[in-house]
Coordinates of C-alpha atoms and ligand atoms in Angstrom, one line a residue:
M1 CA 66.9 -46.5 -26.0
I2 CA 68.7 -48.5 -23.5
I3 CA 67.4 -48.9 -19.9
A4 CA 70.3 -49.5 -17.4
H5 CA 69.5 -50.7 -13.9
T6 CA 73.1 -51.6 -12.9
L7 CA 76.4 -49.9 -13.2
S8 CA 77.7 -52.5 -15.7
E9 CA 74.6 -52.0 -17.9
L10 CA 75.1 -48.2 -17.6
H11 CA 78.8 -48.5 -18.6
S12 CA 78.1 -50.7 -21.6
A13 CA 75.3 -48.4 -22.7
L14 CA 77.6 -45.3 -22.4
G15 CA 80.4 -47.2 -24.2
A16 CA 83.0 -44.9 -25.7
S17 CA 80.6 -42.0 -26.2
S18 CA 82.5 -38.8 -26.6
K19 CA 79.9 -36.6 -24.9
R20 CA 77.0 -37.3 -22.5
V21 CA 74.3 -34.7 -21.8
F22 CA 72.6 -35.7 -18.6
V23 CA 69.1 -35.0 -17.3
P24 CA 68.7 -36.3 -13.7
T25 CA 65.0 -36.7 -12.7
M26 CA 62.9 -38.4 -10.0
G27 CA 60.5 -39.7 -12.7
N28 CA 56.8 -39.0 -13.1
L29 CA 57.8 -37.1 -16.2
H30 CA 55.8 -34.3 -17.6
A31 CA 56.3 -31.8 -20.5
G32 CA 58.8 -29.8 -18.4
H33 CA 61.2 -32.8 -18.1
L34 CA 60.7 -33.6 -21.8
Q35 CA 61.8 -30.1 -22.6
L36 CA 65.0 -30.8 -20.7
I37 CA 65.5 -33.9 -22.9
R38 CA 64.9 -31.9 -26.0
Q39 CA 67.5 -29.4 -24.9
A40 CA 69.9 -32.2 -24.2
K41 CA 69.3 -33.8 -27.6
A42 CA 69.9 -30.5 -29.4
L43 CA 73.4 -30.6 -27.9
C44 CA 74.0 -34.2 -29.1
Q45 CA 74.4 -33.9 -32.9
Q46 CA 77.0 -36.6 -33.5
P47 CA 76.3 -40.4 -33.4
N48 CA 78.6 -40.9 -30.4
E49 CA 77.0 -38.1 -28.3
L50 CA 74.4 -39.4 -25.9
T51 CA 71.4 -38.0 -24.1
V52 CA 71.2 -39.7 -20.8
A53 CA 68.3 -39.4 -18.2
S54 CA 68.2 -40.9 -14.7
I55 CA 65.1 -41.8 -12.7
F56 CA 65.6 -42.2 -9.0
V57 CA 63.4 -41.0 -6.2
N58 CA 66.0 -39.8 -3.7
R59 CA 65.0 -40.6 -0.2
L60 CA 67.8 -38.4 1.1
Q61 CA 66.2 -35.2 0.0
F62 CA 62.8 -35.9 1.7
A63 CA 62.2 -35.0 5.3
P64 CA 60.4 -37.7 7.3
H65 CA 57.1 -35.9 7.2
E66 CA 57.4 -35.3 3.4
D67 CA 55.9 -37.2 0.5
F68 CA 58.7 -39.8 -0.3
D69 CA 56.3 -42.8 0.0
Q70 CA 53.5 -41.0 -1.8
Y71 CA 55.8 -39.6 -4.6
P72 CA 54.3 -40.9 -7.9
R73 CA 56.4 -43.7 -9.5
T74 CA 55.4 -44.2 -13.1
F75 CA 58.5 -45.9 -14.5
D76 CA 57.0 -47.7 -17.6
N77 CA 55.2 -44.5 -18.7
D78 CA 58.3 -42.4 -18.1
C79 CA 60.4 -44.8 -20.3
E80 CA 57.8 -44.5 -23.1
L81 CA 57.9 -40.7 -22.9
L82 CA 61.7 -40.7 -22.9
R83 CA 61.8 -43.1 -25.8
A84 CA 59.4 -41.0 -27.8
T85 CA 61.4 -37.9 -27.1
G86 CA 64.6 -39.5 -28.4
C87 CA 66.5 -40.1 -25.1
D88 CA 69.4 -42.6 -25.7
V89 CA 70.0 -44.0 -22.2
V90 CA 67.9 -44.2 -19.0
F91 CA 69.7 -45.0 -15.8
A92 CA 67.3 -46.3 -13.2
P93 CA 69.3 -47.4 -10.1
N94 CA 67.5 -48.9 -7.1
E95 CA 68.1 -47.9 -3.5
T96 CA 70.7 -50.7 -3.0
L97 CA 72.8 -49.5 -5.9
M98 CA 72.6 -45.8 -4.9
Y99 CA 72.8 -46.3 -1.1
P100 CA 74.5 -49.7 -0.5
Q101 CA 75.3 -48.5 3.0
A102 CA 74.0 -45.7 5.1
Q103 CA 75.1 -42.5 3.3
T104 CA 77.2 -41.0 6.2
Y105 CA 79.4 -39.0 3.8
T106 CA 77.2 -36.2 2.5
V107 CA 77.7 -33.0 0.4
H108 CA 76.8 -29.9 2.5
P109 CA 76.3 -26.8 0.3
P110 CA 77.1 -23.4 1.9
A111 CA 74.6 -22.0 4.3
E112 CA 74.5 -18.6 2.7
L113 CA 73.2 -20.1 -0.5
A114 CA 71.4 -23.3 0.7
D115 CA 70.0 -22.5 4.1
L116 CA 67.7 -19.8 2.8
W117 CA 64.3 -20.1 0.9
E118 CA 63.9 -23.8 0.1
G119 CA 66.7 -24.8 2.4
H120 CA 65.1 -22.9 5.3
F121 CA 61.7 -24.5 4.9
R122 CA 63.1 -27.9 4.0
P123 CA 66.2 -28.4 6.2
G124 CA 68.6 -31.0 4.7
F125 CA 66.9 -30.8 1.2
F126 CA 70.0 -29.4 -0.6
T127 CA 72.3 -31.8 1.2
G128 CA 70.2 -34.6 -0.1
V129 CA 70.1 -33.2 -3.6
C130 CA 73.8 -32.4 -3.8
T131 CA 74.8 -35.8 -2.4
V132 CA 72.7 -37.8 -4.9
V133 CA 73.6 -35.5 -7.9
M134 CA 77.3 -35.8 -7.0
K135 CA 77.0 -39.6 -7.0
L136 CA 75.0 -39.6 -10.2
F137 CA 77.7 -37.5 -11.8
H138 CA 80.4 -40.0 -10.8
M139 CA 78.3 -42.8 -12.2
V140 CA 77.3 -41.2 -15.5
N141 CA 80.4 -38.9 -16.0
P142 CA 78.5 -36.3 -18.1
S143 CA 80.0 -33.5 -20.0
T144 CA 76.8 -31.4 -19.5
A145 CA 73.9 -31.6 -17.1
I146 CA 70.6 -29.8 -17.5
F147 CA 68.2 -28.8 -14.7
G148 CA 64.8 -27.1 -14.8
K149 CA 64.8 -23.5 -13.6
K150 CA 61.5 -24.0 -11.8
D151 CA 63.8 -25.2 -9.0
F152 CA 65.9 -22.1 -9.5
Q153 CA 67.8 -22.4 -6.2
Q154 CA 68.6 -26.0 -6.8
W155 CA 70.1 -25.1 -10.2
K156 CA 72.2 -22.4 -8.5
V157 CA 73.3 -24.7 -5.7
L158 CA 74.4 -27.4 -8.1
E159 CA 76.1 -24.9 -10.4
Q160 CA 78.2 -23.7 -7.5
M161 CA 78.9 -27.3 -6.3
V162 CA 80.4 -28.2 -9.7
R163 CA 82.4 -25.0 -9.9
Q164 CA 83.8 -25.2 -6.4
M165 CA 84.6 -28.9 -6.6
A166 CA 86.3 -28.5 -10.0
M167 CA 84.0 -31.1 -11.6
P168 CA 84.4 -30.9 -15.4
I169 CA 80.7 -30.6 -16.1
E170 CA 78.8 -27.7 -17.7
I171 CA 75.6 -27.0 -15.8
L172 CA 72.7 -25.6 -17.9
G173 CA 69.3 -24.3 -16.7
C174 CA 66.1 -24.8 -18.8
P175 CA 63.3 -22.3 -18.7
I176 CA 60.1 -23.2 -16.8
E177 CA 57.5 -25.1 -18.8
R178 CA 53.9 -24.0 -18.0
S179 CA 50.4 -25.2 -18.7
K180 CA 48.5 -23.0 -21.1
D181 CA 47.0 -21.3 -18.0
G182 CA 50.4 -20.5 -16.7
L183 CA 50.8 -23.1 -14.0
A184 CA 54.4 -24.2 -13.7
L185 CA 54.6 -27.9 -14.5
S186 CA 55.5 -30.1 -11.6
S187 CA 55.1 -33.7 -10.6
R188 CA 53.3 -32.5 -7.5
N189 CA 50.6 -30.8 -9.6
G190 CA 49.2 -34.4 -9.8
Y191 CA 48.2 -34.0 -6.1
L192 CA 45.9 -31.1 -6.9
S193 CA 42.1 -31.5 -7.5
E194 CA 40.7 -29.7 -10.6
T195 CA 39.4 -26.8 -8.4
Q196 CA 42.8 -26.5 -6.8
K197 CA 44.5 -26.4 -10.2
L198 CA 42.5 -23.3 -11.0
Q199 CA 43.3 -21.8 -7.5
A200 CA 46.9 -22.7 -8.0
L201 CA 47.2 -20.1 -10.8
A202 CA 47.1 -17.4 -8.1
L203 CA 50.7 -18.2 -7.2
Q204 CA 51.9 -17.3 -10.7
G205 CA 49.4 -14.3 -10.6
Q206 CA 51.1 -12.8 -7.5
L207 CA 54.5 -13.4 -8.9
R208 CA 53.5 -11.6 -12.1
A209 CA 52.1 -8.7 -10.0
V210 CA 55.4 -8.4 -8.1
A211 CA 57.3 -8.6 -11.4
Q212 CA 55.3 -5.8 -12.9
F213 CA 56.0 -3.7 -9.8
V214 CA 59.7 -4.5 -9.9
K215 CA 60.0 -3.5 -13.6
A216 CA 58.3 -0.2 -13.0
K217 CA 59.6 0.9 -9.6
E218 CA 62.9 1.8 -8.0
R219 CA 62.4 0.3 -4.6
G220 CA 59.8 -1.1 -2.1
F221 CA 60.1 -4.7 -3.3
K222 CA 59.9 -6.2 0.1
A223 CA 56.6 -4.4 0.9
Q224 CA 55.2 -5.4 -2.4
S225 CA 56.2 -9.1 -1.8
K226 CA 54.5 -8.9 1.6
L227 CA 51.3 -7.7 -0.1
G228 CA 51.5 -10.7 -2.5
M229 CA 52.0 -13.1 0.4
D230 CA 49.1 -11.5 2.4
A231 CA 46.8 -11.9 -0.6
L232 CA 47.7 -15.6 -1.0
N233 CA 47.4 -16.3 2.7
A234 CA 44.0 -14.6 2.7
N235 CA 42.9 -17.0 -0.1
G236 CA 43.6 -20.3 1.5
W237 CA 47.3 -20.6 0.8
R238 CA 50.1 -21.0 3.5
V239 CA 52.9 -19.0 2.0
D240 CA 56.5 -20.0 3.0
Y241 CA 58.1 -17.1 1.0
L242 CA 57.7 -14.7 -1.8
A243 CA 60.8 -12.6 -2.3
V244 CA 62.7 -10.5 -4.9
C245 CA 66.2 -11.8 -5.0
Q246 CA 69.5 -11.2 -6.9
Q247 CA 70.0 -14.0 -9.3
S248 CA 73.7 -14.4 -8.4
D249 CA 73.4 -15.2 -4.7
L250 CA 69.7 -15.3 -4.0
Q251 CA 69.9 -12.6 -1.4
E252 CA 66.6 -10.6 -1.0
V253 CA 66.7 -7.1 -2.3
D254 CA 64.4 -4.1 -1.7
L255 CA 65.6 -2.1 -4.7
W256 CA 67.3 -2.5 -8.1
G257 CA 71.1 -2.8 -8.0
A258 CA 73.1 -3.7 -11.0
E259 CA 72.0 -7.2 -11.7
D260 CA 69.2 -9.5 -12.9
L261 CA 66.6 -10.5 -10.4
V262 CA 64.5 -13.5 -9.7
I263 CA 61.2 -13.5 -7.7
L264 CA 61.0 -16.8 -5.8
A265 CA 57.9 -18.2 -4.1
A266 CA 56.8 -21.3 -2.3
A267 CA 53.3 -21.9 -0.8
T268 CA 51.1 -24.7 0.2
L269 CA 47.6 -25.2 -1.2
G270 CA 45.6 -27.8 0.6
S271 CA 48.3 -30.4 1.4
T272 CA 50.4 -29.6 -1.8
R273 CA 53.4 -27.5 -1.6
L274 CA 54.2 -25.6 -4.9
I275 CA 57.2 -23.5 -5.9
D276 CA 57.5 -21.1 -8.8
N277 CA 59.5 -18.1 -9.9
I278 CA 59.9 -15.3 -12.4
E279 CA 63.2 -14.0 -13.7
V280 CA 63.4 -10.2 -14.3
Q281 CA 66.3 -9.0 -16.4
L282 CA 67.9 -5.7 -15.8
T283 CA 67.1 -4.8 -19.4
E284 CA 63.3 -5.0 -18.5
R285 CA 63.6 -2.2 -16.1
T286 CA 61.4 0.6 -17.4
L287 CA 62.5 3.3 -15.0
T288 CA 65.3 5.6 -16.0
L289 CA 67.2 6.9 -13.0
Ligands
PAF301 O1 64.9 -31.9 -9.4 C1 64.8 -33.1 -9.1 O2 64.0 -33.9 -9.7 C2 65.7 -33.7 -8.1 O3 66.0 -32.8 -7.0 C3 67.1 -34.3 -8.7 C4 67.9 -33.1 -9.2 C5 66.8 -35.3 -9.7 C6 67.9 -34.9 -7.6 O4 67.2 -36.0 -7.0

């Protein structure tokens, strides 16, 4: 595995590869990231097809009050995990390479997709994500990029960016990796105490309850989501949102239409903000109308 810190190191590592499958990360890797690497490797069967990961904690996507400074940086361990999982190239730029001057040109995703849910509670987040991902795409020039579906909205926003900007990159989403208890794996889980890790299962529990309701009922999804939020708020959480949405445009719905749904949630436990979601496919609908 080659570790590239500069663009010339990156370009010589990429060489004349015919295909690059790219997994952008902010490091502090866990089993969820390694699943993305495995998915990437499965797409690279020929010797000149490369699995490439990047590690860069992107200041642009953190608000001033958020955890940029605190965000865990575990570079050596990350590289060990990537090597053991069979990654070919790790691109680890520093701030000066990524942002040699103030980044005054930025990529603003459309409000109707990016100013709701995460974008509403973290203004500027998706601009920061799109800007760094666009730059990483220019540097790595991948054929395919893979993102975790725990960040469902991020995956959708980036998929649309690539499509609308005519970037010749296939965007794939990888299913959420969970602990055996069901907690969605996240670098931020490291902020939780052992007791909070147990309490944190309630977020998935409420998502599941709403998913069961959605599979069985025709309408009333907003009221059911509100019950889920109230239950979490009554148990020490501060819920930002819990909503049943259409997968295509992430608009909240109160009843089944003709498409797959995703139930999105974000809530803070102690000082740790967690997000999670459950997809519900149209085929899982038990009601016959
Ligand atoms: O999902 C993440 O880890 C980050 O948002 C990403 C896509 C690597 C951009 O910094």
